[in-house]
PDB file of C-alpha atoms in Angstrom:
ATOM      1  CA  UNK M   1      15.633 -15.198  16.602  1.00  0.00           C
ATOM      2  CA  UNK M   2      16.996 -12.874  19.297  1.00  0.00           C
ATOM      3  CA  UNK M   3      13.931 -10.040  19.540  1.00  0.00           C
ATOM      4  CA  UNK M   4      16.192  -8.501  22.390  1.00  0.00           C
ATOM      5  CA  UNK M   5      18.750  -7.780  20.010  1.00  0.00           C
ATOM      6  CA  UNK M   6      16.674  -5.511  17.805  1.00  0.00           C
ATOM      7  CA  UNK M   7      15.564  -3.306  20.191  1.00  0.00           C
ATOM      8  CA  UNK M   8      18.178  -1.024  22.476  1.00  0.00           C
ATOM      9  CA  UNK M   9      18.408  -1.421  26.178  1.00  0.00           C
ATOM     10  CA  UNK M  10      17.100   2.345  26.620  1.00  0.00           C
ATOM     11  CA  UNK M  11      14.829   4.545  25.058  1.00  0.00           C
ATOM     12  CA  UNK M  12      14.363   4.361  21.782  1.00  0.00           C
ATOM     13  CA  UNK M  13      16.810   5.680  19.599  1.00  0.00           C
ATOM     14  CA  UNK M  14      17.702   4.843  16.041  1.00  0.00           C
ATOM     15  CA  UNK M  15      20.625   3.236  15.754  1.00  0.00           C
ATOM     16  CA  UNK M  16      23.082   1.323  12.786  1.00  0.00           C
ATOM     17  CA  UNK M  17      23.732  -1.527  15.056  1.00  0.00           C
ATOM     18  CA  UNK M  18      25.904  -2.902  11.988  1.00  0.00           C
ATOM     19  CA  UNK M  19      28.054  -6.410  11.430  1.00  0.00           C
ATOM     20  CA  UNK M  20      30.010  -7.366   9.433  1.00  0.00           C
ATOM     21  CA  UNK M  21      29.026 -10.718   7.053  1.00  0.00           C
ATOM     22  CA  UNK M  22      29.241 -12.455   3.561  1.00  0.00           C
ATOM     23  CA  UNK M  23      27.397 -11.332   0.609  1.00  0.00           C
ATOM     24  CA  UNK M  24      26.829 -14.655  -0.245  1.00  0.00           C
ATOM     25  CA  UNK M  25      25.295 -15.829   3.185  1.00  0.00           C
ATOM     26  CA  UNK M  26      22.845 -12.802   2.901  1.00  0.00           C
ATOM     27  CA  UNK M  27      21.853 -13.802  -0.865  1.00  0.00           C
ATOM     28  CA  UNK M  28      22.239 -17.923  -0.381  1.00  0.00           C
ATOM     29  CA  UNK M  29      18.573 -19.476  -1.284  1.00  0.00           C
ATOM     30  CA  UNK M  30      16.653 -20.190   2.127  1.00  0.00           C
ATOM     31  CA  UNK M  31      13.030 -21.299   0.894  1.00  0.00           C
ATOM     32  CA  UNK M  32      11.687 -21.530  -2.538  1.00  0.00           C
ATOM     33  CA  UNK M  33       8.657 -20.197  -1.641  1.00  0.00           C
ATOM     34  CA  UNK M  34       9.959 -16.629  -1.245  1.00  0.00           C
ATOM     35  CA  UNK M  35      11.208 -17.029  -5.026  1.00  0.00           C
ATOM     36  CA  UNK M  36       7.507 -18.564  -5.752  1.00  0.00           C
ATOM     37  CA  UNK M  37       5.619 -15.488  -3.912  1.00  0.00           C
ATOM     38  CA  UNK M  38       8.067 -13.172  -5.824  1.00  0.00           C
ATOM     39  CA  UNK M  39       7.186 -14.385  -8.944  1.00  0.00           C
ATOM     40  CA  UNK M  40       3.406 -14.203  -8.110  1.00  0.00           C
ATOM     41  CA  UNK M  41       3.704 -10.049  -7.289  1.00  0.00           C
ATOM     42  CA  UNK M  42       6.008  -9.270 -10.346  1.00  0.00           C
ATOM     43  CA  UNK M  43       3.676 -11.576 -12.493  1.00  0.00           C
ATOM     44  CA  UNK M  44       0.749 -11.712 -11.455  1.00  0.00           C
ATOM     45  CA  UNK M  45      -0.193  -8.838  -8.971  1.00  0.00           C
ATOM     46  CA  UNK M  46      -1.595  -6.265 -11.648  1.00  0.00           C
ATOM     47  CA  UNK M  47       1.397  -3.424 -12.674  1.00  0.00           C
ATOM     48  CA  UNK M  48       4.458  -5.102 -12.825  1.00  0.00           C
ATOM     49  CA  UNK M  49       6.668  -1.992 -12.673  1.00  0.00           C
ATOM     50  CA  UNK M  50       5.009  -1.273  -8.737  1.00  0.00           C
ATOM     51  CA  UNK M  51       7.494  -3.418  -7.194  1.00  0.00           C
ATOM     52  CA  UNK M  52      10.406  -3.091 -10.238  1.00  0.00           C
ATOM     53  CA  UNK M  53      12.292   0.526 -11.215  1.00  0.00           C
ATOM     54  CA  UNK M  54      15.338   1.198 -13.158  1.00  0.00           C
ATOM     55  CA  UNK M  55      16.689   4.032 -14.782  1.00  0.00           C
ATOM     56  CA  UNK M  56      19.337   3.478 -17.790  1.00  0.00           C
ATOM     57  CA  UNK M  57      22.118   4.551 -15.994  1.00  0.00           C
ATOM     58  CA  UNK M  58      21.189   2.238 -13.357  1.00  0.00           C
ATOM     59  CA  UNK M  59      22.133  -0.869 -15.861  1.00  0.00           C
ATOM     60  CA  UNK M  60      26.069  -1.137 -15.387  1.00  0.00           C
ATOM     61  CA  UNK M  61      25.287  -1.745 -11.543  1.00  0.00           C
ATOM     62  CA  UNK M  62      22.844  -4.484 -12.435  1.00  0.00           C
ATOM     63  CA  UNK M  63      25.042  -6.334 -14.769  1.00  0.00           C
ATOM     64  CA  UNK M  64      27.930  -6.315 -11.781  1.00  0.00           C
ATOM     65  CA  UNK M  65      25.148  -7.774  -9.447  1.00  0.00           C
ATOM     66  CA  UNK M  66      24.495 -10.615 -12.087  1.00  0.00           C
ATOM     67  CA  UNK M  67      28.510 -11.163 -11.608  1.00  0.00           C
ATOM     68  CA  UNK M  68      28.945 -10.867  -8.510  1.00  0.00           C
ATOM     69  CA  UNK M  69      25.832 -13.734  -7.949  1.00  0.00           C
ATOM     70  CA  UNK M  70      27.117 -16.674 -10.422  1.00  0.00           C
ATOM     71  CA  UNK M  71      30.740 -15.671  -8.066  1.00  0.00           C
ATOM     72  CA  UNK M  72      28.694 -16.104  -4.320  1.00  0.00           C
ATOM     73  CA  UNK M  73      26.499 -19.424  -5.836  1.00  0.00           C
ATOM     74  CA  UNK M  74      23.128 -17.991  -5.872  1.00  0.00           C
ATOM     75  CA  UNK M  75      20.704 -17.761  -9.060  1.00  0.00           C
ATOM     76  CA  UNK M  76      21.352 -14.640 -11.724  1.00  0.00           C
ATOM     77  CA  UNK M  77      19.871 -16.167 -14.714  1.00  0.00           C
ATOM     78  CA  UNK M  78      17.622 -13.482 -16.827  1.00  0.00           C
ATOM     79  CA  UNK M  79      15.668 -15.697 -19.324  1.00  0.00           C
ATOM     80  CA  UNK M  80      14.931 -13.174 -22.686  1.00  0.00           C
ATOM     81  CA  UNK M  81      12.930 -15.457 -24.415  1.00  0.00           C
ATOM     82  CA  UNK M  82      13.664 -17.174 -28.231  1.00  0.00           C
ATOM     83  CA  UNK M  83      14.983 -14.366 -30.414  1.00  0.00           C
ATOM     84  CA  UNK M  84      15.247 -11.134 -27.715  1.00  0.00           C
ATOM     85  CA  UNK M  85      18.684  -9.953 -26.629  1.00  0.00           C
ATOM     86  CA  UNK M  86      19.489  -8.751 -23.242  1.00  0.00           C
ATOM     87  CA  UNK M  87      20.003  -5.187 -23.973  1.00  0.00           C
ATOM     88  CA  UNK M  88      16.292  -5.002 -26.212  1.00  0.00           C
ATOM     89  CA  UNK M  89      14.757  -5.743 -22.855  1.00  0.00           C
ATOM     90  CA  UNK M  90      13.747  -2.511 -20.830  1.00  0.00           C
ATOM     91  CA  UNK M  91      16.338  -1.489 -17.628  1.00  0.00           C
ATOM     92  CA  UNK M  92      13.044  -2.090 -15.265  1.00  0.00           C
ATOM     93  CA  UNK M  93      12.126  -5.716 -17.307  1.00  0.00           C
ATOM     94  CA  UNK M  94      15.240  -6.800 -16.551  1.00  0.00           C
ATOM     95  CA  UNK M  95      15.456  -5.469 -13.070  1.00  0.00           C
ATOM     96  CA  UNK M  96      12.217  -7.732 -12.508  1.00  0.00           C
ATOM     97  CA  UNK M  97      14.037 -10.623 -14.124  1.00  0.00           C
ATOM     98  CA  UNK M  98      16.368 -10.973 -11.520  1.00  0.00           C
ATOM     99  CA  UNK M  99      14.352 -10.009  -9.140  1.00  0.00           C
ATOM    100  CA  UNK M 100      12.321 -13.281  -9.798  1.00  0.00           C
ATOM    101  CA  UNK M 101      15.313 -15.414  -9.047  1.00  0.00           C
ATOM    102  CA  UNK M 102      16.589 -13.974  -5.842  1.00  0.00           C
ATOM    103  CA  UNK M 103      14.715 -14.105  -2.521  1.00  0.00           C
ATOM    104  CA  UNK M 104      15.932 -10.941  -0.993  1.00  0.00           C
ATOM    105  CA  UNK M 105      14.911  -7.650  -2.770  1.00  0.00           C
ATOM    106  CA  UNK M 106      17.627  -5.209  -3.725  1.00  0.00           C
ATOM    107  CA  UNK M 107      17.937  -1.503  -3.995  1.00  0.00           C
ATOM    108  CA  UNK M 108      21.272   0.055  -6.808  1.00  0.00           C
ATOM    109  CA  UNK M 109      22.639   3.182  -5.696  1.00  0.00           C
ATOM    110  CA  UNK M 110      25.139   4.928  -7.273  1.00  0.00           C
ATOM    111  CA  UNK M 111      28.348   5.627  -4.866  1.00  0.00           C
ATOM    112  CA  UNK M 112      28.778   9.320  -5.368  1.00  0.00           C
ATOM    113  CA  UNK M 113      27.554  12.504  -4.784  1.00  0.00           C
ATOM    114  CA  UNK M 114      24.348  12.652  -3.016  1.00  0.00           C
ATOM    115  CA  UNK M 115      23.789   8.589  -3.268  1.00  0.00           C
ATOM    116  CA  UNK M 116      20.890   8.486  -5.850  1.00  0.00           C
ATOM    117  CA  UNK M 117      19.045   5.086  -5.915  1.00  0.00           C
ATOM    118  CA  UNK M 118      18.771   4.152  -9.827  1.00  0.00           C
ATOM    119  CA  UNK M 119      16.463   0.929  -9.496  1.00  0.00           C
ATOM    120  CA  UNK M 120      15.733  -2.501  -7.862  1.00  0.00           C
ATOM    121  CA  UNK M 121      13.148  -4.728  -6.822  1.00  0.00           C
ATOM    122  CA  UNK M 122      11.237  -5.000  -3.995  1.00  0.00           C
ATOM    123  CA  UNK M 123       8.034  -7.276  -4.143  1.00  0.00           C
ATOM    124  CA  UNK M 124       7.969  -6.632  -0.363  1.00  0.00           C
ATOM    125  CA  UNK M 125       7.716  -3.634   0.801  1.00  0.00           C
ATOM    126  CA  UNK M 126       7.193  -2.047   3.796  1.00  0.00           C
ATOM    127  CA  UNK M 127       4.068   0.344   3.302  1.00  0.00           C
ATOM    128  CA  UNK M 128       6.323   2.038   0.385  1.00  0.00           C
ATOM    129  CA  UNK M 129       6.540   2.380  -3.306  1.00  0.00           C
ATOM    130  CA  UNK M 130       9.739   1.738  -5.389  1.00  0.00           C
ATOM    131  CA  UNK M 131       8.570   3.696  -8.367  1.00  0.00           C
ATOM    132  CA  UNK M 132       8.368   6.960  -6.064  1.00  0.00           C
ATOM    133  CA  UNK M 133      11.777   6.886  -5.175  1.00  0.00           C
ATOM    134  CA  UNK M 134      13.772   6.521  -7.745  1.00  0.00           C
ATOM    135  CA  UNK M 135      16.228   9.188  -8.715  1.00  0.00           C
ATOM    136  CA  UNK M 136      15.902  10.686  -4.950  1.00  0.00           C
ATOM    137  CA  UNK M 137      19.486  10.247  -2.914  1.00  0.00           C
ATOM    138  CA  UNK M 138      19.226   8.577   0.254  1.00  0.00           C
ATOM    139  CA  UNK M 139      18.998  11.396   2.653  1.00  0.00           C
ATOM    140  CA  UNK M 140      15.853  12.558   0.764  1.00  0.00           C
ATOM    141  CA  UNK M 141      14.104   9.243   0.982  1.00  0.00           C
ATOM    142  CA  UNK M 142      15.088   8.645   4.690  1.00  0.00           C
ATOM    143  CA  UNK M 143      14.341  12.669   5.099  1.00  0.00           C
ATOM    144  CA  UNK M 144      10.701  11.275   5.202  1.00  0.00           C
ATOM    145  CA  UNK M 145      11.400   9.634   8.718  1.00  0.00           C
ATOM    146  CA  UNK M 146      11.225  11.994  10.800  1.00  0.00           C
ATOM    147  CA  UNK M 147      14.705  12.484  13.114  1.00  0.00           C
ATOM    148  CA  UNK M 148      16.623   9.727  11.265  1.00  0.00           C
ATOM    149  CA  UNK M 149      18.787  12.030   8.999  1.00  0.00           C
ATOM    150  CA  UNK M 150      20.036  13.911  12.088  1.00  0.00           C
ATOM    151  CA  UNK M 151      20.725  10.431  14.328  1.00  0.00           C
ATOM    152  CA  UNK M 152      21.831   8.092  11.570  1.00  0.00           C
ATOM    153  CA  UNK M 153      22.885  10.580   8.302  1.00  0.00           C
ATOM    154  CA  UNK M 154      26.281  11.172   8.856  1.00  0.00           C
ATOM    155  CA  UNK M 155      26.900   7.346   9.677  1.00  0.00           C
ATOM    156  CA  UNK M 156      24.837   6.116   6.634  1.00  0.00           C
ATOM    157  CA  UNK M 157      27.391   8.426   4.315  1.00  0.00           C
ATOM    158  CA  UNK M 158      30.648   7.088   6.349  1.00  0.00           C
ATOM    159  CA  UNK M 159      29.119   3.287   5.853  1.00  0.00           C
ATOM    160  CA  UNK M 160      28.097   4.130   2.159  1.00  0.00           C
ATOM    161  CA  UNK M 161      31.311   5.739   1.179  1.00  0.00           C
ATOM    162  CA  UNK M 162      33.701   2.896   2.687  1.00  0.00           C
ATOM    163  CA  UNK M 163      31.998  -0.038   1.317  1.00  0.00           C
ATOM    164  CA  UNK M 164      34.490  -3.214  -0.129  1.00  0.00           C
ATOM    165  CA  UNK M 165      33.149  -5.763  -2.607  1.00  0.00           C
ATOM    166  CA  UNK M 166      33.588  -9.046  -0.488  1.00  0.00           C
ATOM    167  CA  UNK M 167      32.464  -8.048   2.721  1.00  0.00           C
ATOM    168  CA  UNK M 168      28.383  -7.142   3.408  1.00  0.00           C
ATOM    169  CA  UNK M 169      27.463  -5.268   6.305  1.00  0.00           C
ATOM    170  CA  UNK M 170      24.326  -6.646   8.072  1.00  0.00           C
ATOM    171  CA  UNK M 171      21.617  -4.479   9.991  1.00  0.00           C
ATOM    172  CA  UNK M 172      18.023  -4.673  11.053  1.00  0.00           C
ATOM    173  CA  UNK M 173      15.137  -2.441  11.318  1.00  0.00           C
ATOM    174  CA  UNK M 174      11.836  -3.073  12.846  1.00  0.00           C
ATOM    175  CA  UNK M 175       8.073  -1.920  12.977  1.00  0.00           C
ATOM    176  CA  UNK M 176       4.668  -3.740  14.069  1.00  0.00           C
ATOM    177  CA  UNK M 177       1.973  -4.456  11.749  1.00  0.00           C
ATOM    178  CA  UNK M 178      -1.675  -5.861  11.588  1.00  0.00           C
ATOM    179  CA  UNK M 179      -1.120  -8.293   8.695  1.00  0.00           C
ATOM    180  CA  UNK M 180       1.222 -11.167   7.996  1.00  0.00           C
ATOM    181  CA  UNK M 181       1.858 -10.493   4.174  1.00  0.00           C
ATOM    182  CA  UNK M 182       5.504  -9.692   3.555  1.00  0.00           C
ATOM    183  CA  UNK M 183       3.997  -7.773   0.462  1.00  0.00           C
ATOM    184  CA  UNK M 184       3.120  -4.504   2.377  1.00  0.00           C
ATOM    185  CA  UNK M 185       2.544  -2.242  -0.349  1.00  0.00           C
ATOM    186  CA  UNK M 186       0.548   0.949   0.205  1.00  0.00           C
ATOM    187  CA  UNK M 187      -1.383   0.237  -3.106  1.00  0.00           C
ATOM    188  CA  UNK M 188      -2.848  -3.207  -1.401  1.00  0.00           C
ATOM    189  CA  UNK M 189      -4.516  -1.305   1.686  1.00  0.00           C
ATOM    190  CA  UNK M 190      -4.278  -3.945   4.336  1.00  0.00           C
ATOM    191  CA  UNK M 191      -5.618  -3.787   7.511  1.00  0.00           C
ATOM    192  CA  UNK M 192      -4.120  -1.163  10.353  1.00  0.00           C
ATOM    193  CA  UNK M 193      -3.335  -1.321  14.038  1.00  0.00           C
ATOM    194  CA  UNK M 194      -6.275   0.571  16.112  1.00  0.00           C
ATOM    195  CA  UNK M 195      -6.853   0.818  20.008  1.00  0.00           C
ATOM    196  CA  UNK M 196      -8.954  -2.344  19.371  1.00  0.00           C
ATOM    197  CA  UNK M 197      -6.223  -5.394  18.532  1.00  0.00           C
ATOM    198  CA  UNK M 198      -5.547  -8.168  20.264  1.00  0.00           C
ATOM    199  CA  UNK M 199      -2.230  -9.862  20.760  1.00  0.00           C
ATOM    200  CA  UNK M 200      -2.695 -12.449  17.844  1.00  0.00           C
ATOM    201  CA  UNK M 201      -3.927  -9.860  15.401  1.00  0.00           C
ATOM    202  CA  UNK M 202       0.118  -7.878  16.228  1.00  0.00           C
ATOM    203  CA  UNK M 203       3.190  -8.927  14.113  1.00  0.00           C
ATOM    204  CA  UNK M 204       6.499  -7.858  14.467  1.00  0.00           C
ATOM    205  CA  UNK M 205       8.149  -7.177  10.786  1.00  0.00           C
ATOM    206  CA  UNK M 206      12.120  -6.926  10.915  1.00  0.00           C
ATOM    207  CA  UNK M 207      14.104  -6.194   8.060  1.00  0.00           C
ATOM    208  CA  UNK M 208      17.360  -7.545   8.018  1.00  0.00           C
ATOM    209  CA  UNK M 209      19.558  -5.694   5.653  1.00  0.00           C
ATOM    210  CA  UNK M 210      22.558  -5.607   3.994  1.00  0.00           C
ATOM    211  CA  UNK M 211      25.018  -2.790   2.297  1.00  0.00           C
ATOM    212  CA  UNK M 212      27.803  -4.449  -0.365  1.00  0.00           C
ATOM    213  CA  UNK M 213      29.871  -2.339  -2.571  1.00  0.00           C
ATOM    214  CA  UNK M 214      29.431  -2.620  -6.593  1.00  0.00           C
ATOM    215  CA  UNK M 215      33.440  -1.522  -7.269  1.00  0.00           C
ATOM    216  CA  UNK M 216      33.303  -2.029 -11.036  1.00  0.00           C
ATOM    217  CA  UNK M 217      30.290   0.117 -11.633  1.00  0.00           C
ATOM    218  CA  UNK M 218      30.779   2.387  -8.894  1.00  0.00           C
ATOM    219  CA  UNK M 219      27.627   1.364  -6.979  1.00  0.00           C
ATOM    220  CA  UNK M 220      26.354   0.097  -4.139  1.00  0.00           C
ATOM    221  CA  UNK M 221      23.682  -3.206  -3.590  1.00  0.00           C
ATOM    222  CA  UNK M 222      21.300  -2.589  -0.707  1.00  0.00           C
ATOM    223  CA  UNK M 223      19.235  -5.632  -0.073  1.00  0.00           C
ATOM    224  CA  UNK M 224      16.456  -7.022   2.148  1.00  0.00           C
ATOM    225  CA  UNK M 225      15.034  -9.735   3.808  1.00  0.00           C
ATOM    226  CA  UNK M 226      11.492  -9.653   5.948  1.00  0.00           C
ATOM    227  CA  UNK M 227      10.662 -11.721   8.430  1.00  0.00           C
ATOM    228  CA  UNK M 228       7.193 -11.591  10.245  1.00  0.00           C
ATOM    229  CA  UNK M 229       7.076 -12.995  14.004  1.00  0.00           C
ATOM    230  CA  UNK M 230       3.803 -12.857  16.268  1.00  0.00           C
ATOM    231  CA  UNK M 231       3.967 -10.358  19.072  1.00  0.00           C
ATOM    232  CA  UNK M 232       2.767 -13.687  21.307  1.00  0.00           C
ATOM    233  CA  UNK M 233       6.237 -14.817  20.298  1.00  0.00           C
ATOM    234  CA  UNK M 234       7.886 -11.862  21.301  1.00  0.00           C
ATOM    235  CA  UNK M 235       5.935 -11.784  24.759  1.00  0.00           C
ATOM    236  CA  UNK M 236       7.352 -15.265  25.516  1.00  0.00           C
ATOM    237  CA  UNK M 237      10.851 -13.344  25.827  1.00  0.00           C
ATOM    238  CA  UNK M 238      10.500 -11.142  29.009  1.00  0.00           C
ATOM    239  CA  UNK M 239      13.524  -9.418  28.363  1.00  0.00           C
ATOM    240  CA  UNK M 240      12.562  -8.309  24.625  1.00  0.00           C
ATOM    241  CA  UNK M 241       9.052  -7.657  25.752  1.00  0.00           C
ATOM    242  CA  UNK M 242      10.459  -5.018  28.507  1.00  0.00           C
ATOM    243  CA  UNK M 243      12.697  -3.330  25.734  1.00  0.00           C
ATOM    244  CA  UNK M 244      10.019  -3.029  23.170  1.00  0.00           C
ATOM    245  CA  UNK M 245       7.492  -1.606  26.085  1.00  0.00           C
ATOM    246  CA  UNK M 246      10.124   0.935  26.704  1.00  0.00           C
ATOM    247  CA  UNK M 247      10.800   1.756  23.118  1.00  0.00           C
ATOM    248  CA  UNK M 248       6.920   2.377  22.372  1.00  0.00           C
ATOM    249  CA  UNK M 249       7.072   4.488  25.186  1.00  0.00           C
ATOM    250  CA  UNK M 250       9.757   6.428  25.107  1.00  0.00           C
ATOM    251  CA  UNK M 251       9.203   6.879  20.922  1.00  0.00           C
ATOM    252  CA  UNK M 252       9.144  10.797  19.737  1.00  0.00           C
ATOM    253  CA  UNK M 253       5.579  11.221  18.861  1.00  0.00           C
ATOM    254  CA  UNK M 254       6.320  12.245  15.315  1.00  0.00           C
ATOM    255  CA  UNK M 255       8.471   8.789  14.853  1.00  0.00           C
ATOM    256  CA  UNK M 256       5.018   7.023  16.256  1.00  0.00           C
ATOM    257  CA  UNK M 257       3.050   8.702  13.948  1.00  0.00           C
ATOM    258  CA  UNK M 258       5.500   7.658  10.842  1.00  0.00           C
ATOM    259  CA  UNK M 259       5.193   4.364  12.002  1.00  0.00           C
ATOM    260  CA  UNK M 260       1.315   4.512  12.039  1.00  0.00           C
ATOM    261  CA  UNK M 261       1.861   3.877  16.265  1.00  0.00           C
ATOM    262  CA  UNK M 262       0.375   7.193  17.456  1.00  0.00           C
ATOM    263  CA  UNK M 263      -2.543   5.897  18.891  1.00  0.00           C
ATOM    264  CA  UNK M 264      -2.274   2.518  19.626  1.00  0.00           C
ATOM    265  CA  UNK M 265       1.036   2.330  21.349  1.00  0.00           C
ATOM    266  CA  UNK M 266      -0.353   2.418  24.727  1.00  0.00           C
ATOM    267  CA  UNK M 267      -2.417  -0.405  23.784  1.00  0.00           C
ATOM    268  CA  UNK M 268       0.175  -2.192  22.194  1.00  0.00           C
ATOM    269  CA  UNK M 269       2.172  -2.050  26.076  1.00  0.00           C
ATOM    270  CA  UNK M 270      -0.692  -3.353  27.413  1.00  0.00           C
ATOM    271  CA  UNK M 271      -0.961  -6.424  25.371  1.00  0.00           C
ATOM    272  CA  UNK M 272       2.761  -7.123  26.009  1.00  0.00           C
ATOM    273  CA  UNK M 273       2.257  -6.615  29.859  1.00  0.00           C
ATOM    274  CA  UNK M 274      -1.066  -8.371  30.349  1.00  0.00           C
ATOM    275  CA  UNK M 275      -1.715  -9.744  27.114  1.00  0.00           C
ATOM    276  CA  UNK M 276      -5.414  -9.770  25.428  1.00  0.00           C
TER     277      UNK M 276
END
């Protein structure tokens, strides 16, 4: 992976940093044990409905997804069991259905007014809750990061509002964490960064994301990948390791603090200059 890439040659800034791509690279199977882990949250991790939302509106954008899959190759099959039709399964059961057959986890917001987000999936989250979002638009969820609305807002609407069914457009974000699990969810309470890590207890998560437009049902798919690389990987690249240095530095203490970096960013440069 290119760690340069996700971070800007300055100081940090939020930024789109978008590309365009194919729905059906983003969505094409990569390793069956994302799939297998998936299932393992949504059926075995106690409540079900913490990683899988849908409101009944939300259902016309979900049966276009289901489409749209069988059309880019990739698995939309939502078993119902002998003697239950589709529509006598709940919008949030079947939400979780297909969210046990694709690796990435997916987001449905409607493409008007304000952008509300009716449902999805997400078995991985990153130190969020699905359930708590739903039926807020987009601005008020990413309202809760502070200084994104006034950098990115304005471009988020433009990209939202000119989205066309057979192109995806790709982006990435990125944070550090103290745990490996893609399943970040604030219910599981893993471990935090403090002033007292070492370099092999620091990952780098990166979401890699994509935007594709739901025509039919007037909606928009937002889905995501996470990948989780070892800072000691990242250190290896000098040039990424000087751009992530200068982005913990140069942060706006209120973004630190959202990102739970506040207090350990200074250590955090020091294990990427010196290691430890």
């Amino acid at each position: 992976m290119n760690f340069a890439a996700l971070f800007s040659g300055g100081d940090f800034r939020f930024q789109l940093g978008l590309r365009r791509g194919s729905p059906a690279e983003f969505f094409r199977p990569v390793d069956p044990a994302l799939t297998a882990q998936r299932r393992q949250w949504l059926r075995h991790g106690g409540d079900r409905y913490l990683y899988s939302a849908m409101r009944p509106d939300g259902l016309p954008l979900l049966e276009e997804c289901r489409a749209l899959a069988a059309e880019w190759g990739v698995p939309s099959s939502l078993e119902t069991g002998a003697g239950t039709s589709l529509p006598s399964v709940p919008p949030e059961e079947q939400c979780a259905r297909l969210g046990e057959v694709w690796e990435p986890d997916f987001l449905l917001v409607r493409a008007a007014g304000d952008f509300p987000l009716l449902g999805g999936c997400v078995c991985f989250p990153s130190s969020w809750s699905l359930p708590d979002k739903i039926g807020r638009s987009v601005a008020a969820i990413h309202g809760e990061v502070p200084g994104l609305n006034a950098a990115l807002g304005r471009g988020i609407d433009t990209l939202l509002g000119k989205l066309t069914p057979d192109t995806a457009w790709f982006r990435h974000n990125w944070g550090l964490s103290r745990s490996p699990e893609l399943n970040q969810h604030p219910s599981r309470r893993l471990p935090r960064l403090d002033s007292g890590v070492t370099t092999g207890e620091v990952w780098l998560r990166v979401e890699h994301q994509a935007f594709t437009a739901l025509p039919a049902s007037g909606g928009i798919l937002f889905s995501i990948r996470i990948t989780m690389h070892p800072l000691t990987e990242v250190r290896q690249d000098a040039e990424a390791s000087a751009r992530l240095v200068r982005a913990l530095r140069t942060m706006p203490e209120e973004v630190a603090r959202y990102k739970g970096l506040a207090t350990v960013r200074e250590r955090l440069t020091k294990l990427l200059e010196e290691g430890g």
